[in-house]
Amino acid sequence: MTIDPCEQDSVTVHRAPERGPTRGATEAVDRTADEVGFATPWGGEHVVVVDRPDSAHAHTAVGRIAVPSDAHWLDPTAALALAAAVTTRIRRATGILLLPGLHPVLVAEQTASLDVLSR
C-alpha cells in the first residue's frame, strides 16, 4: 500500500499496487477509514493507465502518479459495494467513471442498487 498526500485535507491510498488489490486489503483500508473518521473513500476507474509513470502528473507534488503503470485496478462500483458492506458511517464516491464506455441503463441500475444496499 502506498499513501500519497495530494491535498491538505485529503490522503490518497493506493491498495497494494505491486500485488494487485485483494479483498482483505480493500476491507482493511475501508474499515480503518471508517473507524478513524474519514468522510469518503473514493474509487476510480482506470481501464488504461500511463505507460511512463515518470511523465508529468498535475495532481501530485512530485509530478508523477504514485501507482505503477502495470498496477491492477478494481471496478469502482464493485469496490464501493464492498466498502458499503464493511463500513457503517462513511459515504462513498467515484472520482473517475468512464461513462462513454458504459451502457447508461446498466450504470443507473448499478448505482441505484449500491445506493439502496448501502443504507
GROMACS .gro file of N, CA, C and O in nm:
model
  476
    1MET      N    1   0.085  -0.116   0.000
    1MET     CA    2   0.000   0.000   0.000
    1MET      C    3   0.089   0.123   0.000
    1MET      O    4   0.187   0.129   0.073
    2THR      N    5   0.058   0.222  -0.081
    2THR     CA    6   0.130   0.348  -0.079
    2THR      C    7   0.032   0.459  -0.045
    2THR      O    8  -0.086   0.450  -0.078
    3ILE      N    9   0.081   0.562   0.022
    3ILE     CA   10  -0.003   0.675   0.059
    3ILE      C   11   0.057   0.798  -0.005
    3ILE      O   12   0.175   0.825   0.006
    4ASP      N   13  -0.029   0.875  -0.071
    4ASP     CA   14   0.013   0.993  -0.145
    4ASP      C   15  -0.064   1.113  -0.091
    4ASP      O   16  -0.183   1.123  -0.114
    5PRO      N   17   0.002   1.205  -0.017
    5PRO     CA   18  -0.070   1.323   0.031
    5PRO      C   19  -0.090   1.421  -0.084
    5PRO      O   20   0.001   1.490  -0.122
    6CYS      N   21  -0.210   1.424  -0.140
    6CYS     CA   22  -0.230   1.506  -0.260
    6CYS      C   23  -0.286   1.644  -0.229
    6CYS      O   24  -0.266   1.735  -0.306
    7GLU      N   25  -0.353   1.663  -0.118
    7GLU     CA   26  -0.404   1.793  -0.079
    7GLU      C   27  -0.394   1.803   0.072
    7GLU      O   28  -0.376   1.703   0.141
    8GLN      N   29  -0.414   1.923   0.126
    8GLN     CA   30  -0.406   1.941   0.270
    8GLN      C   31  -0.510   1.859   0.344
    8GLN      O   32  -0.483   1.808   0.452
    9ASP      N   33  -0.629   1.848   0.291
    9ASP     CA   34  -0.738   1.783   0.364
    9ASP      C   35  -0.774   1.645   0.311
    9ASP      O   36  -0.881   1.594   0.337
   10SER      N   37  -0.684   1.583   0.235
   10SER     CA   38  -0.714   1.450   0.183
   10SER      C   39  -0.588   1.366   0.174
   10SER      O   40  -0.478   1.418   0.171
   11VAL      N   41  -0.609   1.237   0.170
   11VAL     CA   42  -0.500   1.142   0.155
   11VAL      C   43  -0.544   1.039   0.052
   11VAL      O   44  -0.658   0.993   0.055
   12THR      N   45  -0.457   1.007  -0.042
   12THR     CA   46  -0.487   0.904  -0.140
   12THR      C   47  -0.415   0.777  -0.100
   12THR      O   48  -0.295   0.778  -0.075
   13VAL      N   49  -0.488   0.668  -0.090
   13VAL     CA   50  -0.431   0.539  -0.055
   13VAL      C   51  -0.442   0.447  -0.175
   13VAL      O   52  -0.552   0.424  -0.226
   14HIS      N   53  -0.331   0.398  -0.222
   14HIS     CA   54  -0.329   0.302  -0.331
   14HIS      C   55  -0.307   0.165  -0.271
   14HIS      O   56  -0.205   0.139  -0.209
   15ARG      N   57  -0.404   0.078  -0.286
   15ARG     CA   58  -0.404  -0.050  -0.217
   15ARG      C   59  -0.318  -0.153  -0.286
   15ARG      O   60  -0.355  -0.207  -0.390
   16ALA      N   61  -0.206  -0.182  -0.228
   16ALA     CA   62  -0.114  -0.287  -0.273
   16ALA      C   63  -0.098  -0.294  -0.425
   16ALA      O   64  -0.122  -0.397  -0.485
   17PRO      N   65  -0.058  -0.184  -0.490
   17PRO     CA   66  -0.050  -0.186  -0.637
   17PRO      C   67   0.052  -0.286  -0.691
   17PRO      O   68   0.035  -0.337  -0.801
   18GLU      N   69   0.154  -0.316  -0.612
   18GLU     CA   70   0.255  -0.408  -0.663
   18GLU      C   71   0.204  -0.551  -0.671
   18GLU      O   72   0.253  -0.632  -0.748
   19ARG      N   73   0.105  -0.587  -0.590
   19ARG     CA   74   0.048  -0.722  -0.593
   19ARG      C   75  -0.092  -0.724  -0.651
   19ARG      O   76  -0.149  -0.830  -0.671
   20GLY      N   77  -0.148  -0.611  -0.672
   20GLY     CA   78  -0.287  -0.604  -0.713
   20GLY      C   79  -0.375  -0.599  -0.589
   20GLY      O   80  -0.336  -0.643  -0.481
   21PRO      N   81  -0.492  -0.540  -0.601
   21PRO     CA   82  -0.579  -0.526  -0.485
   21PRO      C   83  -0.634  -0.663  -0.442
   21PRO      O   84  -0.658  -0.750  -0.524
   22THR      N   85  -0.652  -0.678  -0.312
   22THR     CA   86  -0.713  -0.800  -0.260
   22THR      C   87  -0.835  -0.761  -0.177
   22THR      O   88  -0.847  -0.647  -0.133
   23ARG      N   89  -0.925  -0.856  -0.156
   23ARG     CA   90  -1.041  -0.827  -0.073
   23ARG      C   91  -0.998  -0.788   0.068
   23ARG      O   92  -1.049  -0.692   0.126
   24GLY      N   93  -0.903  -0.863   0.124
   24GLY     CA   94  -0.858  -0.834   0.260
   24GLY      C   95  -0.800  -0.695   0.276
   24GLY      O   96  -0.833  -0.623   0.371
   25ALA      N   97  -0.715  -0.655   0.183
   25ALA     CA   98  -0.654  -0.522   0.190
   25ALA      C   99  -0.759  -0.414   0.169
   25ALA      O  100  -0.759  -0.312   0.238
   26THR      N  101  -0.850  -0.438   0.077
   26THR     CA  102  -0.955  -0.340   0.049
   26THR      C  103  -1.047  -0.324   0.171
   26THR      O  104  -1.079  -0.212   0.210
   27GLU      N  105  -1.087  -0.435   0.230
   27GLU     CA  106  -1.170  -0.430   0.352
   27GLU      C  107  -1.098  -0.357   0.464
   27GLU      O  108  -1.157  -0.275   0.534
   28ALA      N  109  -0.971  -0.387   0.483
   28ALA     CA  110  -0.894  -0.325   0.592
   28ALA      C  111  -0.884  -0.175   0.574
   28ALA      O  112  -0.902  -0.099   0.669
   29VAL      N  113  -0.859  -0.130   0.453
   29VAL     CA  114  -0.850   0.014   0.426
   29VAL      C  115  -0.985   0.081   0.451
   29VAL      O  116  -0.994   0.185   0.517
   30ASP      N  117  -1.093   0.020   0.401
   30ASP     CA  118  -1.225   0.079   0.418
   30ASP      C  119  -1.268   0.083   0.564
   30ASP      O  120  -1.320   0.184   0.612
   31ARG      N  121  -1.245  -0.026   0.637
   31ARG     CA  122  -1.283  -0.029   0.780
   31ARG      C  123  -1.201   0.071   0.861
   31ARG      O  124  -1.253   0.139   0.948
   32THR      N  125  -1.072   0.077   0.832
   32THR     CA  126  -0.987   0.171   0.904
   32THR      C  127  -1.029   0.315   0.875
   32THR      O  128  -1.036   0.398   0.966
   33ALA      N  129  -1.058   0.345   0.749
   33ALA     CA  130  -1.105   0.479   0.713
   33ALA      C  131  -1.231   0.514   0.789
   33ALA      O  132  -1.248   0.626   0.838
   34ASP      N  133  -1.323   0.419   0.801
   34ASP     CA  134  -1.447   0.439   0.874
   34ASP      C  135  -1.420   0.464   1.022
   34ASP      O  136  -1.475   0.557   1.082
   35GLU      N  137  -1.333   0.382   1.081
   35GLU     CA  138  -1.305   0.390   1.224
   35GLU      C  139  -1.233   0.519   1.264
   35GLU      O  140  -1.258   0.572   1.372
   36VAL      N  141  -1.143   0.569   1.180
   36VAL     CA  142  -1.065   0.687   1.218
   36VAL      C  143  -1.130   0.818   1.176
   36VAL      O  144  -1.077   0.925   1.202
   37GLY      N  145  -1.246   0.810   1.110
   37GLY     CA  146  -1.321   0.932   1.082
   37GLY      C  147  -1.310   0.990   0.943
   37GLY      O  148  -1.346   1.105   0.921
   38PHE      N  149  -1.258   0.915   0.846
   38PHE     CA  150  -1.257   0.966   0.709
   38PHE      C  151  -1.402   0.987   0.663
   38PHE      O  152  -1.492   0.913   0.703
   39ALA      N  153  -1.422   1.083   0.576
   39ALA     CA  154  -1.556   1.113   0.528
   39ALA      C  155  -1.597   1.025   0.410
   39ALA      O  156  -1.709   0.977   0.405
   40THR      N  157  -1.508   1.004   0.316
   40THR     CA  158  -1.545   0.936   0.192
   40THR      C  159  -1.428   0.860   0.131
   40THR      O  160  -1.324   0.919   0.106
   41PRO      N  161  -1.445   0.730   0.104
   41PRO     CA  162  -1.346   0.662   0.020
   41PRO      C  163  -1.386   0.682  -0.126
   41PRO      O  164  -1.501   0.660  -0.162
   42TRP      N  165  -1.295   0.727  -0.206
   42TRP     CA  166  -1.324   0.749  -0.348
   42TRP      C  167  -1.264   0.635  -0.428
   42TRP      O  168  -1.151   0.593  -0.402
   43GLY      N  169  -1.337   0.587  -0.525
   43GLY     CA  170  -1.286   0.485  -0.616
   43GLY      C  171  -1.266   0.546  -0.753
   43GLY      O  172  -1.331   0.644  -0.789
   44GLY      N  173  -1.178   0.490  -0.830
   44GLY     CA  174  -1.155   0.539  -0.964
   44GLY      C  175  -1.148   0.426  -1.063
   44GLY      O  176  -1.107   0.315  -1.030
   45GLU      N  177  -1.190   0.453  -1.184
   45GLU     CA  178  -1.186   0.353  -1.289
   45GLU      C  179  -1.071   0.387  -1.383
   45GLU      O  180  -1.065   0.496  -1.439
   46HIS      N  181  -0.979   0.294  -1.398
   46HIS     CA  182  -0.866   0.312  -1.489
   46HIS      C  183  -0.854   0.187  -1.574
   46HIS      O  184  -0.795   0.088  -1.534
   47VAL      N  185  -0.915   0.190  -1.691
   47VAL     CA  186  -0.907   0.077  -1.782
   47VAL      C  187  -0.769   0.072  -1.846
   47VAL      O  188  -0.712  -0.033  -1.867
   48VAL      N  189  -0.715   0.188  -1.875
   48VAL     CA  190  -0.581   0.201  -1.933
   48VAL      C  191  -0.505   0.301  -1.847
   48VAL      O  192  -0.556   0.408  -1.814
   49VAL      N  193  -0.383   0.266  -1.809
   49VAL     CA  194  -0.301   0.358  -1.729
   49VAL      C  195  -0.178   0.400  -1.808
   49VAL      O  196  -0.144   0.337  -1.908
   50VAL      N  197  -0.113   0.503  -1.762
   50VAL     CA  198   0.005   0.555  -1.832
   50VAL      C  199   0.112   0.448  -1.843
   50VAL      O  200   0.128   0.365  -1.754
   51ASP      N  201   0.183   0.448  -1.952
   51ASP     CA  202   0.291   0.351  -1.968
   51ASP      C  203   0.425   0.410  -1.926
   51ASP      O  204   0.525   0.341  -1.923
   52ARG      N  205   0.428   0.538  -1.895
   52ARG     CA  206   0.550   0.602  -1.847
   52ARG      C  207   0.519   0.672  -1.714
   52ARG      O  208   0.481   0.788  -1.713
   53PRO      N  209   0.535   0.604  -1.602
   53PRO     CA  210   0.499   0.665  -1.475
   53PRO      C  211   0.580   0.789  -1.441
   53PRO      O  212   0.546   0.861  -1.350
   54ASP      N  213   0.687   0.816  -1.515
   54ASP     CA  214   0.765   0.936  -1.488
   54ASP      C  215   0.715   1.057  -1.567
   54ASP      O  216   0.773   1.164  -1.559
   55SER      N  217   0.607   1.040  -1.646
   55SER     CA  218   0.552   1.153  -1.718
   55SER      C  219   0.485   1.250  -1.620
   55SER      O  220   0.444   1.211  -1.511
   56ALA      N  221   0.473   1.375  -1.659
   56ALA     CA  222   0.419   1.477  -1.570
   56ALA      C  223   0.276   1.445  -1.530
   56ALA      O  224   0.193   1.407  -1.611
   57HIS      N  225   0.249   1.458  -1.402
   57HIS     CA  226   0.115   1.435  -1.348
   57HIS      C  227   0.081   1.556  -1.264
   57HIS      O  228   0.145   1.585  -1.163
   58ALA      N  229  -0.022   1.629  -1.304
   58ALA     CA  230  -0.052   1.758  -1.244
   58ALA      C  231  -0.103   1.751  -1.100
   58ALA      O  232  -0.101   1.850  -1.030
   59HIS      N  233  -0.150   1.636  -1.055
   59HIS     CA  234  -0.217   1.630  -0.925
   59HIS      C  235  -0.132   1.576  -0.812
   59HIS      O  236  -0.184   1.539  -0.707
   60THR      N  237  -0.002   1.570  -0.830
   60THR     CA  238   0.087   1.528  -0.722
   60THR      C  239   0.203   1.626  -0.710
   60THR      O  240   0.243   1.688  -0.808
   61ALA      N  241   0.255   1.636  -0.590
   61ALA     CA  242   0.365   1.729  -0.566
   61ALA      C  243   0.491   1.689  -0.642
   61ALA      O  244   0.569   1.775  -0.682
   62VAL      N  245   0.511   1.561  -0.664
   62VAL     CA  246   0.632   1.515  -0.732
   62VAL      C  247   0.617   1.509  -0.884
   62VAL      O  248   0.711   1.479  -0.955
   63GLY      N  249   0.496   1.534  -0.935
   63GLY     CA  250   0.476   1.539  -1.079
   63GLY      C  251   0.457   1.405  -1.148
   63GLY      O  252   0.463   1.396  -1.270
   64ARG      N  253   0.437   1.299  -1.071
   64ARG     CA  254   0.411   1.169  -1.133
   64ARG      C  255   0.310   1.091  -1.049
   64ARG      O  256   0.303   1.108  -0.928
   65ILE      N  257   0.238   1.005  -1.114
   65ILE     CA  258   0.138   0.924  -1.046
   65ILE      C  259   0.209   0.824  -0.954
   65ILE      O  260   0.316   0.772  -0.987
   66ALA      N  261   0.151   0.800  -0.837
   66ALA     CA  262   0.216   0.715  -0.737
   66ALA      C  263   0.194   0.566  -0.761
   66ALA      O  264   0.247   0.484  -0.689
   67VAL      N  265   0.119   0.531  -0.862
   67VAL     CA  266   0.086   0.391  -0.889
   67VAL      C  267   0.161   0.344  -1.013
   67VAL      O  268   0.163   0.413  -1.114
   68PRO      N  269   0.224   0.227  -1.008
   68PRO     CA  270   0.294   0.175  -1.126
   68PRO      C  271   0.200   0.155  -1.244
   68PRO      O  272   0.081   0.127  -1.225
   69SER      N  273   0.250   0.167  -1.365
   69SER     CA  274   0.165   0.155  -1.483
   69SER      C  275   0.107   0.015  -1.500
   69SER      O  276   0.006  -0.001  -1.568
   70ASP      N  277   0.166  -0.086  -1.437
   70ASP     CA  278   0.112  -0.221  -1.450
   70ASP      C  279   0.026  -0.262  -1.330
   70ASP      O  280  -0.006  -0.378  -1.312
   71ALA      N  281  -0.015  -0.164  -1.249
   71ALA     CA  282  -0.100  -0.192  -1.133
   71ALA      C  283  -0.238  -0.239  -1.178
   71ALA      O  284  -0.285  -0.204  -1.286
   72HIS      N  285  -0.302  -0.316  -1.094
   72HIS     CA  286  -0.438  -0.363  -1.121
   72HIS      C  287  -0.536  -0.269  -1.052
   72HIS      O  288  -0.513  -0.226  -0.940
   73TRP      N  289  -0.646  -0.239  -1.119
   73TRP     CA  290  -0.748  -0.151  -1.064
   73TRP      C  291  -0.879  -0.227  -1.053
   73TRP      O  292  -0.919  -0.297  -1.147
   74LEU      N  293  -0.947  -0.210  -0.943
   74LEU     CA  294  -1.079  -0.270  -0.926
   74LEU      C  295  -1.184  -0.187  -0.998
   74LEU      O  296  -1.169  -0.066  -1.012
   75ASP      N  297  -1.291  -0.253  -1.039
   75ASP     CA  298  -1.406  -0.181  -1.090
   75ASP      C  299  -1.460  -0.094  -0.976
   75ASP      O  300  -1.479  -0.144  -0.864
   76PRO      N  301  -1.484   0.036  -0.998
   76PRO     CA  302  -1.523   0.122  -0.887
   76PRO      C  303  -1.657   0.084  -0.825
   76PRO      O  304  -1.674   0.095  -0.704
   77THR      N  305  -1.753   0.038  -0.904
   77THR     CA  306  -1.882   0.001  -0.847
   77THR      C  307  -1.868  -0.119  -0.755
   77THR      O  308  -1.925  -0.123  -0.645
   78ALA      N  309  -1.791  -0.219  -0.794
   78ALA     CA  310  -1.768  -0.336  -0.709
   78ALA      C  311  -1.692  -0.297  -0.583
   78ALA      O  312  -1.726  -0.343  -0.473
   79ALA      N  313  -1.590  -0.213  -0.596
   79ALA     CA  314  -1.512  -0.171  -0.479
   79ALA      C  315  -1.598  -0.091  -0.382
   79ALA      O  316  -1.588  -0.109  -0.260
   80LEU      N  317  -1.684  -0.004  -0.435
   80LEU     CA  318  -1.771   0.074  -0.348
   80LEU      C  319  -1.877  -0.013  -0.282
   80LEU      O  320  -1.920   0.014  -0.170
   81ALA      N  321  -1.920  -0.119  -0.350
   81ALA     CA  322  -2.015  -0.213  -0.289
   81ALA      C  323  -1.951  -0.283  -0.170
   81ALA      O  324  -2.014  -0.301  -0.065
   82LEU      N  325  -1.824  -0.323  -0.184
   82LEU     CA  326  -1.754  -0.385  -0.071
   82LEU      C  327  -1.739  -0.284   0.043
   82LEU      O  328  -1.762  -0.318   0.160
   83ALA      N  329  -1.704  -0.160   0.010
   83ALA     CA  330  -1.692  -0.057   0.113
   83ALA      C  331  -1.825  -0.039   0.187
   83ALA      O  332  -1.828  -0.025   0.309
   84ALA      N  333  -1.935  -0.042   0.113
   84ALA     CA  334  -2.067  -0.029   0.175
   84ALA      C  335  -2.096  -0.146   0.269
   84ALA      O  336  -2.159  -0.129   0.373
   85ALA      N  337  -2.047  -0.263   0.233
   85ALA     CA  338  -2.074  -0.383   0.314
   85ALA      C  339  -1.994  -0.386   0.444
   85ALA      O  340  -2.038  -0.447   0.541
   86VAL      N  341  -1.878  -0.322   0.448
   86VAL     CA  342  -1.791  -0.335   0.565
   86VAL      C  343  -1.778  -0.207   0.647
   86VAL      O  344  -1.703  -0.203   0.744
   87THR      N  345  -1.851  -0.101   0.611
   87THR     CA  346  -1.846   0.024   0.685
   87THR      C  347  -1.986   0.062   0.731
   87THR      O  348  -2.086   0.011   0.680
   88THR      N  349  -1.993   0.156   0.825
   88THR     CA  350  -2.124   0.197   0.875
   88THR      C  351  -2.148   0.347   0.863
   88THR      O  352  -2.262   0.390   0.861
   89ARG      N  353  -2.045   0.427   0.855
   89ARG     CA  354  -2.061   0.572   0.864
   89ARG      C  355  -2.024   0.647   0.737
   89ARG      O  356  -2.089   0.743   0.701
   90ILE      N  357  -1.917   0.606   0.672
   90ILE     CA  358  -1.865   0.685   0.561
   90ILE      C  359  -1.955   0.678   0.438
   90ILE      O  360  -2.029   0.582   0.417
   91ARG      N  361  -1.948   0.783   0.358
   91ARG     CA  362  -2.021   0.787   0.231
   91ARG      C  363  -1.925   0.744   0.121
   91ARG      O  364  -1.805   0.751   0.137
   92ARG      N  365  -1.977   0.702   0.008
   92ARG     CA  366  -1.894   0.650  -0.100
   92ARG      C  367  -1.906   0.737  -0.226
   92ARG      O  368  -2.009   0.798  -0.250
   93ALA      N  369  -1.798   0.738  -0.305
   93ALA     CA  370  -1.798   0.816  -0.428
   93ALA      C  371  -1.697   0.758  -0.526
   93ALA      O  372  -1.607   0.684  -0.487
   94THR      N  373  -1.713   0.792  -0.651
   94THR     CA  374  -1.612   0.756  -0.751
   94THR      C  375  -1.560   0.885  -0.813
   94THR      O  376  -1.637   0.974  -0.848
   95GLY      N  377  -1.429   0.896  -0.820
   95GLY     CA  378  -1.368   1.013  -0.880
   95GLY      C  379  -1.360   1.001  -1.032
   95GLY      O  380  -1.361   1.099  -1.103
   96ILE      N  381  -1.353   0.877  -1.079
   96ILE     CA  382  -1.344   0.852  -1.223
   96ILE      C  383  -1.437   0.736  -1.256
   96ILE      O  384  -1.426   0.629  -1.199
   97LEU      N  385  -1.529   0.760  -1.347
   97LEU     CA  386  -1.615   0.655  -1.400
   97LEU      C  387  -1.627   0.683  -1.549
   97LEU      O  388  -1.679   0.788  -1.590
   98LEU      N  389  -1.577   0.595  -1.630
   98LEU     CA  390  -1.569   0.618  -1.775
   98LEU      C  391  -1.703   0.592  -1.842
   98LEU      O  392  -1.724   0.490  -1.907
   99LEU      N  393  -1.794   0.687  -1.826
   99LEU     CA  394  -1.932   0.671  -1.874
   99LEU      C  395  -1.945   0.647  -2.024
   99LEU      O  396  -2.030   0.569  -2.065
  100PRO      N  397  -1.864   0.709  -2.110
  100PRO     CA  398  -1.882   0.684  -2.253
  100PRO      C  399  -1.866   0.537  -2.294
  100PRO      O  400  -1.919   0.494  -2.395
  101GLY      N  401  -1.793   0.460  -2.214
  101GLY     CA  402  -1.773   0.320  -2.247
  101GLY      C  403  -1.872   0.226  -2.180
  101GLY      O  404  -1.862   0.105  -2.193
  102LEU      N  405  -1.968   0.282  -2.109
  102LEU     CA  406  -2.063   0.201  -2.032
  102LEU      C  407  -2.206   0.227  -2.079
  102LEU      O  408  -2.238   0.336  -2.126
  103HIS      N  409  -2.292   0.129  -2.064
  103HIS     CA  410  -2.432   0.146  -2.101
  103HIS      C  411  -2.502   0.226  -1.991
  103HIS      O  412  -2.495   0.189  -1.873
  104PRO      N  413  -2.568   0.336  -2.024
  104PRO     CA  414  -2.627   0.422  -1.922
  104PRO      C  415  -2.732   0.354  -1.835
  104PRO      O  416  -2.743   0.384  -1.716
  105VAL      N  417  -2.808   0.262  -1.890
  105VAL     CA  418  -2.910   0.194  -1.810
  105VAL      C  419  -2.843   0.102  -1.707
  105VAL      O  420  -2.885   0.094  -1.592
  106LEU      N  421  -2.736   0.034  -1.748
  106LEU     CA  422  -2.663  -0.053  -1.656
  106LEU      C  423  -2.600   0.028  -1.544
  106LEU      O  424  -2.606  -0.009  -1.426
  107VAL      N  425  -2.540   0.142  -1.577
  107VAL     CA  426  -2.479   0.228  -1.475
  107VAL      C  427  -2.586   0.278  -1.378
  107VAL      O  428  -2.565   0.279  -1.256
  108ALA      N  429  -2.701   0.317  -1.431
  108ALA     CA  430  -2.810   0.363  -1.345
  108ALA      C  431  -2.856   0.252  -1.250
  108ALA      O  432  -2.877   0.276  -1.130
  109GLU      N  433  -2.870   0.131  -1.301
  109GLU     CA  434  -2.912   0.019  -1.217
  109GLU      C  435  -2.807  -0.013  -1.110
  109GLU      O  436  -2.841  -0.034  -0.993
  110GLN      N  437  -2.680  -0.015  -1.149
  110GLN     CA  438  -2.574  -0.046  -1.054
  110GLN      C  439  -2.564   0.059  -0.943
  110GLN      O  440  -2.554   0.025  -0.825
  111THR      N  441  -2.569   0.185  -0.979
  111THR     CA  442  -2.555   0.290  -0.878
  111THR      C  443  -2.679   0.299  -0.790
  111THR      O  444  -2.668   0.325  -0.670
  112ALA      N  445  -2.797   0.277  -0.847
  112ALA     CA  446  -2.920   0.276  -0.765
  112ALA      C  447  -2.918   0.159  -0.668
  112ALA      O  448  -2.956   0.173  -0.551
  113SER      N  449  -2.871   0.043  -0.714
  113SER     CA  450  -2.860  -0.074  -0.626
  113SER      C  451  -2.759  -0.048  -0.514
  113SER      O  452  -2.785  -0.082  -0.398
  114LEU      N  453  -2.646   0.011  -0.548
  114LEU     CA  454  -2.546   0.045  -0.448
  114LEU      C  455  -2.604   0.140  -0.346
  114LEU      O  456  -2.583   0.126  -0.225
  115ASP      N  457  -2.680   0.238  -0.392
  115ASP     CA  458  -2.743   0.334  -0.301
  115ASP      C  459  -2.838   0.264  -0.204
  115ASP      O  460  -2.834   0.286  -0.083
  116VAL      N  461  -2.922   0.175  -0.255
  116VAL     CA  462  -3.018   0.103  -0.170
  116VAL      C  463  -2.946   0.013  -0.069
  116VAL      O  464  -2.978   0.012   0.050
  117LEU      N  465  -2.848  -0.062  -0.115
  117LEU     CA  466  -2.781  -0.159  -0.030
  117LEU      C  467  -2.686  -0.095   0.072
  117LEU      O  468  -2.648  -0.159   0.170
  118SER      N  469  -2.647   0.029   0.051
  118SER     CA  470  -2.553   0.094   0.142
  118SER      C  471  -2.622   0.174   0.251
  118SER      O  472  -2.557   0.238   0.333
  119ARG      N  473  -2.752   0.171   0.256
  119ARG     CA  474  -2.825   0.247   0.361
  119ARG      C  475  -2.834   0.170   0.489
  119ARG      O  476  -2.839   0.053   0.496
   0.00000   0.00000   0.00000
